[in-house]
Coordinates of C-alpha atoms in Angstrom, one line a residue:
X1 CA 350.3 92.8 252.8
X2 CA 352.1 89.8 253.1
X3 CA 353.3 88.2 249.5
X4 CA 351.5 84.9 249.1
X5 CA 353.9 82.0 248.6
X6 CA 353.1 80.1 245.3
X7 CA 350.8 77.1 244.9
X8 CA 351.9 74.1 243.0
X9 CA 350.7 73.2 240.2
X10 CA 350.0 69.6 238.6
X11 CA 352.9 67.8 237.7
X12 CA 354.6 68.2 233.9
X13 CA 353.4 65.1 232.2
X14 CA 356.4 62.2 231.5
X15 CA 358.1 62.6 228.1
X16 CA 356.5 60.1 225.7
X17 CA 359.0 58.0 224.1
X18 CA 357.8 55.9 220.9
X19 CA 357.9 52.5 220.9
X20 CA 360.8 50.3 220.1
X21 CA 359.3 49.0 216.6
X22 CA 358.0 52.5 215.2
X23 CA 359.5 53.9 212.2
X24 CA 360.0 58.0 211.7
X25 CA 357.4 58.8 208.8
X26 CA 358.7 58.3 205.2
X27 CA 360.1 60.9 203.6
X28 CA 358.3 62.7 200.3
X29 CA 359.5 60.8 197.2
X30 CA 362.2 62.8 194.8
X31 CA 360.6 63.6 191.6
X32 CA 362.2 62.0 188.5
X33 CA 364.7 64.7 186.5
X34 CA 362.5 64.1 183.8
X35 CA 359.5 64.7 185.4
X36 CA 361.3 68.6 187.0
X37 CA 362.2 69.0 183.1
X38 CA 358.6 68.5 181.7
X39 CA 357.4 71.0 184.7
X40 CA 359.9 74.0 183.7
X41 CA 359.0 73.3 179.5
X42 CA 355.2 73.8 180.8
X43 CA 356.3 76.3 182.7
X44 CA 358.1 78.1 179.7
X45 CA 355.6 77.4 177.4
X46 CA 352.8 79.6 179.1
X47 CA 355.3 82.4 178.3
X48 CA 355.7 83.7 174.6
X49 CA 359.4 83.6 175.1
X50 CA 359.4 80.2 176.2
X51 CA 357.2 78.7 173.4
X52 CA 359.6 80.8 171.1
X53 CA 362.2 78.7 172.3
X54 CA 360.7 75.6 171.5
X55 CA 359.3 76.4 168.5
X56 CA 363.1 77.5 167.4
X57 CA 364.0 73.9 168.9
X58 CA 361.5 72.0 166.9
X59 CA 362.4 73.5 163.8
X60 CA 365.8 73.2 163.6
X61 CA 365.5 69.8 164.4
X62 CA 363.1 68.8 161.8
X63 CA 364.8 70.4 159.1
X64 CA 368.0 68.4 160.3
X65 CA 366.4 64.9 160.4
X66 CA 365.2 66.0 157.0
X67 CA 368.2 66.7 155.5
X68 CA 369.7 63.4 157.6
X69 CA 367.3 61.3 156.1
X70 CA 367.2 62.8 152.6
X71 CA 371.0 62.3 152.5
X72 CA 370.9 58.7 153.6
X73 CA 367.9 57.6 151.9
X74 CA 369.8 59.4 148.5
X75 CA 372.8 57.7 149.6
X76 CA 371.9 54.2 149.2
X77 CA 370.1 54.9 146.1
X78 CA 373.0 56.0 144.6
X79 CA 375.2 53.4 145.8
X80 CA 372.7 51.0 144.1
X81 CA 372.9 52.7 141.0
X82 CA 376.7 52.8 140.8
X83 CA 377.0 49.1 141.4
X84 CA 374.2 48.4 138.3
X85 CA 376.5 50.8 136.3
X86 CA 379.9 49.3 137.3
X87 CA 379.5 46.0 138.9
X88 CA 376.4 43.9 138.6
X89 CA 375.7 44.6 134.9
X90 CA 379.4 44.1 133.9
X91 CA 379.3 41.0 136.1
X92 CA 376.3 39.9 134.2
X93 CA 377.3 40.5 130.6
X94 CA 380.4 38.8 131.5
X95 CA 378.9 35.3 132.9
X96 CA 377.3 36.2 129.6
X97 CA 380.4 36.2 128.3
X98 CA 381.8 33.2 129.9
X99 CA 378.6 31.2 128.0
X100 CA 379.4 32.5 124.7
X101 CA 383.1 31.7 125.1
X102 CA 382.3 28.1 126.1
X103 CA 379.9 27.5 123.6
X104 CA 381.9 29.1 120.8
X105 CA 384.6 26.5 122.2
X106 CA 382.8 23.7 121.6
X107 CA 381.4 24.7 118.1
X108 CA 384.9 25.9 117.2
X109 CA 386.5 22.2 118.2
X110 CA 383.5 20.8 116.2
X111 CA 383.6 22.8 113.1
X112 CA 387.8 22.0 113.1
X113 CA 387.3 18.2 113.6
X114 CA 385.1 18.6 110.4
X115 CA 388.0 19.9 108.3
X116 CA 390.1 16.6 108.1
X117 CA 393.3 15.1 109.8
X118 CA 395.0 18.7 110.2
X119 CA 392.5 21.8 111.2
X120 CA 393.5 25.1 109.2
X121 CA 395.4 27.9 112.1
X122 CA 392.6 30.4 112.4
X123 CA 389.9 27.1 113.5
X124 CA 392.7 26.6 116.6
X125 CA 393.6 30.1 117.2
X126 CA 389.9 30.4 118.0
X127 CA 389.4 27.7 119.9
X128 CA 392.2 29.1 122.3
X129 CA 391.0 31.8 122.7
X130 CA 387.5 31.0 123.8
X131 CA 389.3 28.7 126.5
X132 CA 391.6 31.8 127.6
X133 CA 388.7 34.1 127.3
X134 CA 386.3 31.8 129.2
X135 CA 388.8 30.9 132.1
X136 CA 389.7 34.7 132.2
X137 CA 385.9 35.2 133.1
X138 CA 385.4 33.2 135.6
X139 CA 388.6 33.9 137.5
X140 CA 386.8 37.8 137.1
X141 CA 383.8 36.3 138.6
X142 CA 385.5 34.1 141.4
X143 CA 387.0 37.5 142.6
X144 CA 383.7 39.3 142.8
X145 CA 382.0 36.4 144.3
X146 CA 380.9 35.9 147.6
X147 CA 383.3 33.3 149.2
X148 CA 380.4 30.6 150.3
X149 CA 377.6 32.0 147.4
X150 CA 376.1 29.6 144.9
X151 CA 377.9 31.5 142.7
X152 CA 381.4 30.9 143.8
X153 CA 380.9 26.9 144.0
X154 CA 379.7 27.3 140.2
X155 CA 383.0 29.3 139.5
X156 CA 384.7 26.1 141.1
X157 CA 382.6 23.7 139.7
X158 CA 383.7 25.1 135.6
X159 CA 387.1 25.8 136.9
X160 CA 387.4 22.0 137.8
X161 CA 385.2 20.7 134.1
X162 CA 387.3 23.2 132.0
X163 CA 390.4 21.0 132.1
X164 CA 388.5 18.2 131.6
X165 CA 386.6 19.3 128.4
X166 CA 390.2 20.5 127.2
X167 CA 391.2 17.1 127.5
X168 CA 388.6 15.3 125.5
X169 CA 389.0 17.7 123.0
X170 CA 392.8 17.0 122.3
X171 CA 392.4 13.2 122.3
X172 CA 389.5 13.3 120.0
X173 CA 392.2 15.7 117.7
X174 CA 395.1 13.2 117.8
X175 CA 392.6 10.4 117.2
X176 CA 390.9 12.3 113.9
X177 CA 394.9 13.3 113.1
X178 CA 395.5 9.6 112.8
X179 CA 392.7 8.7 111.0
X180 CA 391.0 6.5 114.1
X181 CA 387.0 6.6 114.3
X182 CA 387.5 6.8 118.1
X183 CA 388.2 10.7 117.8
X184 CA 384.8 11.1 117.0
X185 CA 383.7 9.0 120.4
X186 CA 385.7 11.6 122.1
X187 CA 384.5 14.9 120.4
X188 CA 381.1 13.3 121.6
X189 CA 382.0 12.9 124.9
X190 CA 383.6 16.7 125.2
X191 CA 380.4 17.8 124.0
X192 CA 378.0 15.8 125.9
X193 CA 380.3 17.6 129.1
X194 CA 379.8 20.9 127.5
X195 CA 375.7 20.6 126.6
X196 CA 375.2 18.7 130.0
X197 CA 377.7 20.3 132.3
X198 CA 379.7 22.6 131.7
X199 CA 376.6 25.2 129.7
X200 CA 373.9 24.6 132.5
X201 CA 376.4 25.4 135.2
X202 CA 377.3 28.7 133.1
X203 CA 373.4 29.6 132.5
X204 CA 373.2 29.2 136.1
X205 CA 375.9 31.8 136.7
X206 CA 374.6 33.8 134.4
X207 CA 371.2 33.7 135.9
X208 CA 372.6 34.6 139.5
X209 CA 374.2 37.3 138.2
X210 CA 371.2 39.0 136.5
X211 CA 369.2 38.4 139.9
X212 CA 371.9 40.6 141.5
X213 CA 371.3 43.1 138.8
X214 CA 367.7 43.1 139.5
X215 CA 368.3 43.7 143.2
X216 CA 370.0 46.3 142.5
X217 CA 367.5 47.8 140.2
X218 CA 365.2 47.4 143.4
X219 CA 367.8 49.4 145.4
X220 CA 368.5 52.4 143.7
X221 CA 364.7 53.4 141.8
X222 CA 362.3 53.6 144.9
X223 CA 361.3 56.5 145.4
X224 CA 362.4 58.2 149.2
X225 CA 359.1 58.5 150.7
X226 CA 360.6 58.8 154.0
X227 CA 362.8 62.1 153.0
X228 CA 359.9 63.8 150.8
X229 CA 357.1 63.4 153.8
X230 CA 359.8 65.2 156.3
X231 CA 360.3 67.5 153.8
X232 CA 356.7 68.4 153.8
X233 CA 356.2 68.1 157.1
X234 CA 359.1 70.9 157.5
X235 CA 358.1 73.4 155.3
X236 CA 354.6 72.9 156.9
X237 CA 356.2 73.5 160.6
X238 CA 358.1 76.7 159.0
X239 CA 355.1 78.1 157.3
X240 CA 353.3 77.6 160.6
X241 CA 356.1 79.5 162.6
X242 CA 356.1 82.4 159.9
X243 CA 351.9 82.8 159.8
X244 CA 352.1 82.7 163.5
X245 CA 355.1 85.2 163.7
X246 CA 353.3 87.8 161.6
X247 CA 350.2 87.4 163.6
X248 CA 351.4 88.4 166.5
X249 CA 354.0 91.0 165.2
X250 CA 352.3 92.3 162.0
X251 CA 356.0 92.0 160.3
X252 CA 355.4 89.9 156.8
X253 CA 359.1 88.4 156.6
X254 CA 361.7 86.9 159.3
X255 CA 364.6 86.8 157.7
X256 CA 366.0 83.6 159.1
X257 CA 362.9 82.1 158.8
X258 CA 362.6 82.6 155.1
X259 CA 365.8 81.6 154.4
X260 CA 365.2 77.9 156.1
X261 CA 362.1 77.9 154.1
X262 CA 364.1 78.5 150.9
X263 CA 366.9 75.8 151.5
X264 CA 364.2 73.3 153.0
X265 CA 362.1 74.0 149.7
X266 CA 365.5 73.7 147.5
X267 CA 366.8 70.5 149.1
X268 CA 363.0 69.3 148.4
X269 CA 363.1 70.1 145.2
X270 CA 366.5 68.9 144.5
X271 CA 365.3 65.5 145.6
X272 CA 362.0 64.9 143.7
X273 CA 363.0 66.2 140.2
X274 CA 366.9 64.9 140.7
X275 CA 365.4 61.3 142.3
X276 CA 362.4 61.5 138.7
X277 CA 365.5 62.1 136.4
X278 CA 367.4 59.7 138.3
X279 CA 364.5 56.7 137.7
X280 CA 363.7 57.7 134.3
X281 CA 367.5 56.7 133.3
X282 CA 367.2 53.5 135.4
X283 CA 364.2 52.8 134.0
X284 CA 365.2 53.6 130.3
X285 CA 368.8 52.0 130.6
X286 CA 366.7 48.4 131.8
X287 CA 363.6 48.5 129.3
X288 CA 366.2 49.5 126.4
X289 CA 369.2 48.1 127.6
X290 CA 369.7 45.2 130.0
X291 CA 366.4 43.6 128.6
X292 CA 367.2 43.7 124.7
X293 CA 371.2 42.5 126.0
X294 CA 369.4 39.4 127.8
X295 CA 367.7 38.9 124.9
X296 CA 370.3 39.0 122.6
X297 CA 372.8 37.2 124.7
X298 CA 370.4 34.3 124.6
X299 CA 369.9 34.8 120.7
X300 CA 373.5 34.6 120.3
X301 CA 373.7 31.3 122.6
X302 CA 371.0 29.6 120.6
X303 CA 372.6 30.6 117.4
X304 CA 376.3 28.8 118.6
X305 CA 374.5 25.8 119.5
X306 CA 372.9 25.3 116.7
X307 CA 376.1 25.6 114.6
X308 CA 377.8 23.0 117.5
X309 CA 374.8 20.8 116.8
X310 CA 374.6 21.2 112.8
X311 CA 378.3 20.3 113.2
X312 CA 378.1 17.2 115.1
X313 CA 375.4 15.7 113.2
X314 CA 377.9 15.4 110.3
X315 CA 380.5 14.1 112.9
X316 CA 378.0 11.2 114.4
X317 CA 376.9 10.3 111.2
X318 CA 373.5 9.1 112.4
X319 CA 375.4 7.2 115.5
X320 CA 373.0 9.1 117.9
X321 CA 369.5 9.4 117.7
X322 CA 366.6 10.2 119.7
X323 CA 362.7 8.7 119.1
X324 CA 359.8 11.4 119.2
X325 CA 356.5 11.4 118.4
X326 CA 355.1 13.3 115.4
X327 CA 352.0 15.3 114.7
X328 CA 350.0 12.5 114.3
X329 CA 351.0 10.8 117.8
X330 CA 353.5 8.1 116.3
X331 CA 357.1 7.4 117.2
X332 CA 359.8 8.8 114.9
X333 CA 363.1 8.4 115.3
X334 CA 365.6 11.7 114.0
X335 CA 368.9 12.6 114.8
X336 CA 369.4 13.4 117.9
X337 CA 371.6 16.4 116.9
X338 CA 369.8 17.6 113.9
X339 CA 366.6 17.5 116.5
X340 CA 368.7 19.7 119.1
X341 CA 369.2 21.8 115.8
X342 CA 365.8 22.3 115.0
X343 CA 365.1 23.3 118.8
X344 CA 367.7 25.9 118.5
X345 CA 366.9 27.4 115.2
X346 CA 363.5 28.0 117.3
X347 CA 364.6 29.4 120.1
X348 CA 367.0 31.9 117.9
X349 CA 364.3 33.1 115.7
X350 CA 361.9 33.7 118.6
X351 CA 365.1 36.0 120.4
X352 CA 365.3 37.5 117.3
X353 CA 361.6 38.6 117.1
X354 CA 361.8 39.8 120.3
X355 CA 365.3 41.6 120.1
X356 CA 363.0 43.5 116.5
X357 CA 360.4 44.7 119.0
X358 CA 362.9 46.0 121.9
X359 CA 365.1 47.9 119.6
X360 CA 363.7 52.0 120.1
X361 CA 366.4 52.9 117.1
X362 CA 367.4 52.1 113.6
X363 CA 371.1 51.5 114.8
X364 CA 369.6 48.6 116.8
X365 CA 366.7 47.4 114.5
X366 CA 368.8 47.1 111.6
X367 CA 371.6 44.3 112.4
X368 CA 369.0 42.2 114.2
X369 CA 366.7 42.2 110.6
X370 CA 370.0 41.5 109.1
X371 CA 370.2 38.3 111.5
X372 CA 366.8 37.3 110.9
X373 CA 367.5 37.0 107.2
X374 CA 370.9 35.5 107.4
X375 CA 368.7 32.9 109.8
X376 CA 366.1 32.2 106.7
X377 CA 368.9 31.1 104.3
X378 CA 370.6 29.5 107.0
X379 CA 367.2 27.2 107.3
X380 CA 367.3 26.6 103.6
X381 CA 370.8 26.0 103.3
X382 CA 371.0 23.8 106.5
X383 CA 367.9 21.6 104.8
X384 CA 370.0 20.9 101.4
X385 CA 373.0 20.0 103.1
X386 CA 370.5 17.2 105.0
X387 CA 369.3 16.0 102.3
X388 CA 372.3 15.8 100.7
X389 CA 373.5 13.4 103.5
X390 CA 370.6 11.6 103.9
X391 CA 370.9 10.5 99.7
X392 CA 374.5 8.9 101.0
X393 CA 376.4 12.6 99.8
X394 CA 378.3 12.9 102.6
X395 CA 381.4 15.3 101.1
X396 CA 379.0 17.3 99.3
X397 CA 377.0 17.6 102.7
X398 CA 380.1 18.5 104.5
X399 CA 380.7 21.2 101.4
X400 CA 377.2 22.8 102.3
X401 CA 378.3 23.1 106.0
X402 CA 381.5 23.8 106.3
X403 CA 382.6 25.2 103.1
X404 CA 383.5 28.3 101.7
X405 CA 380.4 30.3 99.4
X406 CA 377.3 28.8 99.8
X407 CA 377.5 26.9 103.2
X408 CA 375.8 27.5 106.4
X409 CA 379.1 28.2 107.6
X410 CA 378.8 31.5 105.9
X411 CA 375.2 32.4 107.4
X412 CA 375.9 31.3 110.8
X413 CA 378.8 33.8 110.9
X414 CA 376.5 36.5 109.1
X415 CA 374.3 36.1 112.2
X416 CA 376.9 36.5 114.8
X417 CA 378.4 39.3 113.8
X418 CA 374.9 41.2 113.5
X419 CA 374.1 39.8 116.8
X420 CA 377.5 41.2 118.0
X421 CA 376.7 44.8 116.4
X422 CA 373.2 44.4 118.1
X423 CA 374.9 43.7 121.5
X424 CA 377.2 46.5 120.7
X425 CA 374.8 49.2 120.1
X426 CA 372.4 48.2 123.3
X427 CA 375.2 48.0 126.0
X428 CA 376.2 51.3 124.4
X429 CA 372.4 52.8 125.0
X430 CA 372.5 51.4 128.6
X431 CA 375.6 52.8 129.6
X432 CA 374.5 56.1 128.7
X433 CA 371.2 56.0 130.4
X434 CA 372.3 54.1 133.4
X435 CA 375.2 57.0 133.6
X436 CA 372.5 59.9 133.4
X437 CA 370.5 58.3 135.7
X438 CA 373.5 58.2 138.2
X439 CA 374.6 61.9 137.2
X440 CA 371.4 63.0 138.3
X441 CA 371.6 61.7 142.0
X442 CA 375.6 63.5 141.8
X443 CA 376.2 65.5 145.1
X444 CA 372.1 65.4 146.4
X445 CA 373.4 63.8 149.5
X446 CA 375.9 66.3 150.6
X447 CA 374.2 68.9 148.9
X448 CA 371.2 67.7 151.1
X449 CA 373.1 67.9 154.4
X450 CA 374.9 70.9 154.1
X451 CA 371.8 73.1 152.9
X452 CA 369.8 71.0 156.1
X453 CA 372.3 72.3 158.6
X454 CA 371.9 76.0 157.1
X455 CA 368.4 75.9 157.3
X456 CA 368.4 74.7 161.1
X457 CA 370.6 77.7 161.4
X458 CA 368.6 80.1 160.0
X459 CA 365.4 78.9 161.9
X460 CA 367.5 79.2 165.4
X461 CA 368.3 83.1 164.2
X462 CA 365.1 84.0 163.1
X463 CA 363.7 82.5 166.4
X464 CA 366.8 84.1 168.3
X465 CA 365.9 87.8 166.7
X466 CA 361.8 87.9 168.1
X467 CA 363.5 86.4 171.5
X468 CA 365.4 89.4 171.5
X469 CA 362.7 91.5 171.8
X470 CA 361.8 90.4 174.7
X471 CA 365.4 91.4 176.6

């Protein structure tokens, strides 16, 4: 049979080509590395090795942020309570210092001018060195100033009066040596720049610098929330890991496990009772210490002005005065320095009160009743010598002040040295509180961080040893 040719078929259709201003179809988006890392931790975490894993992970970093944070947080409280220790309570009792000096100064100059033509050695000795003493201080406190701080323009401000005062001071001397009134003028004058100047500028000091020491109070006795919550927190997160270890495995202990507990619980510990300790000294070296020195610093000052003032009343003779008004609403005049005294006797017996109720011991109560009594006959003493000048006794007024036996001279000396014993004993009792209170933050930083990183270490093994298992 013949072969039958073959038929054609339709024709292949034309190859489509796309049009000139298609685009090929986008392709799929890449996934963020972040979002490929969450997927494989999901992925591990729906096996018990991978949750292992980051349970191991999670706990080894908690303990270290605790231990980070417990030996920064520590850190700075320590810091804080080395600088009220060693800087900003010596800085304080030393602007302290730099009053006392000043005012001493200007009583000194006062009580010498009294004497005569010719003031005895020991009344110029101490009047130089009050001036040494005092421009000692405040070259201290320039140097542990703050270049543009209020503090260092005050420094600059007494550095410039200083020389000044010092001036007036040995005019008025060669005047009195010659036997010209005018000395007396100028012994006014160096006084009125001490009272007006030269004193509020050093209470100001003074004042800065126990507003440091306060801040620094504020530093070092809060206690480190931050560091105890992560410390709970951790010991939570471990006890966690170790109920659910024993759940599944029926074994009571993982040794690595326990042993982060134990350093996590220690380094706790370490920082509540050592941190407690550490306030209670803080506390006890402030309420016993810094506040009875303030108080007897200002006792002291009250007590030198008054003998500057008692002093110049004799000196001015009644050349200054000052009109008040009396009980009964009426104008009286007084004089104006034996006023001034009378405002300072006041002030010193109400520091005095309070420096009886501060004092916690019989070394500190017992010079401070010693000044208070010294203080009464100073009152009665003081009031005879007045009365004495105002019946036209002059010399035997300037006997009852000035003299030897007898004169307020005698009691005002009685009541600073008590008040010096007094000052004595109290920066005594706040060194040794505000040292224990330092001793007991000692080492809790470091100590902190090293047991941290061996507790993160012995999470990781205890973790590592229940992965094994599963190899």
């Amino acid at each position: 049979m013949p072969a039958v040719p073959p038929q054609p078929g339709p024709p292949a259709p034309a190859p489509q080509t796309p049009p000139p201003d298609s685009a090929p179809d986008p392709a799929p988006a890449r996934r963020t590395a972040f979002a490929e890392g969450f997927d494989q931790v999901r992925a591990a975490a729906t096996t018990e090795p991978g949750r292992l894993r980051i349970i191991g992970a999670a706990l080894a970093l908690l303990v270290v942020l605790f231990g980070a944070v417990t030996a920064w947080q520590t850190n700075d409280r320590a810091t804080a309570a080395d600088d009220v220790l060693n800087k900003s309570q010596p800085l304080s009792s030393a602007a302290a210092d730099i009053y006392l000096y000043l005012a001493d100064a200007n009583t000194t100059a006062s009580s010498g001018f009294l004497v005569g033509g010719q003031e005895s050695a020991d009344s110029r000795d101490r009047y130089e060195k009050d001036i040494a003493r005092a421009a000692a201080g405040l070259v201290k406190a320039a140097s542990n100033s703050d270049p543009d701080s209020p503090a260092a323009k005050t420094v600059a401000e007494l550095n410039t009066l200083l020389p000044e005062y010092k001036g007036l001071v040995e005019q008025a001397r060669t005047y009195n040596r010659q036997g010209f009134p005018v000395g007396g003028a100028y012994l006014r004058y160096a006084n009125e720049k001490m009272q007006e100047e030269m004193l509020p500028k050093a209470q100001n000091l003074y004042t800065s610098e126990n507003q440091r020491l306060r801040a620094d109070y504020a530093d070092a006795t809060p206690y480190p929330w931050a560091a105890i919550g992560l410390g709970v927190l951790a010991l939570a997160g471990l006890a966690w890991a170790q109920h659910r270890n024993y759940r599944r495995t029926n074994r009571v202990l993982n040794h690595g496990l326990v042993a982060a507990t134990a350093t996590a619980t220690v380094v706790l510990l370490w920082l509540v009772v050592g941190h407690t300790v550490a306030r209670a000294g803080l506390e006890d070296s402030y309420d016993h210490g810094v506040r009875s020195l303030n108080v007897l610093h200002d006792a002291r000052i009250a007590s030198l002005k008054a003998r500057g003032n008692e002093n110049l009343t004799l000196v001015a003779r009644g050349a200054e005065t000052v009109v008040k008004k009396n009980a009964q609403g009426e104008d009286v005049t007084y004089d104006a320095y034996d006023y001034d005294f009378g405002k300072d006797m006041d002030t010193l017996s109400k520091g005095l009160a309070e420096a009886s109720k501060l004092a916690d011991d019989s070394s500190g109560a017992e010079p401070v009743t010693a000044a208070q009594g010294n203080m009464k006959v100073w009152k009665e003493r003081h009031a005879a010598a007045r009365k004495q000048d105002d019946y036209g006794n002059y010399e035997e007024a300037l006997k009852r002040v000035i003299g030897g036996k007898g004169a307020t001279g005698e009691c005002f000396d009685s009541v600073d040295h008590n008040l010096q014993l007094a000052l004595d004993h109290e920066d005594s009792e706040f060194q040794q509180s505000a040292a224990d209170g330092l001793d007991a933050m000692t080492g809790l930083s470091v100590g902190a961080a090293v047991l941290a990183v061996l507790g993160a270490a012995g999470a990781v093994l205890g973790i590592g040893r229940r992965l094994s298992e599963y190899r």
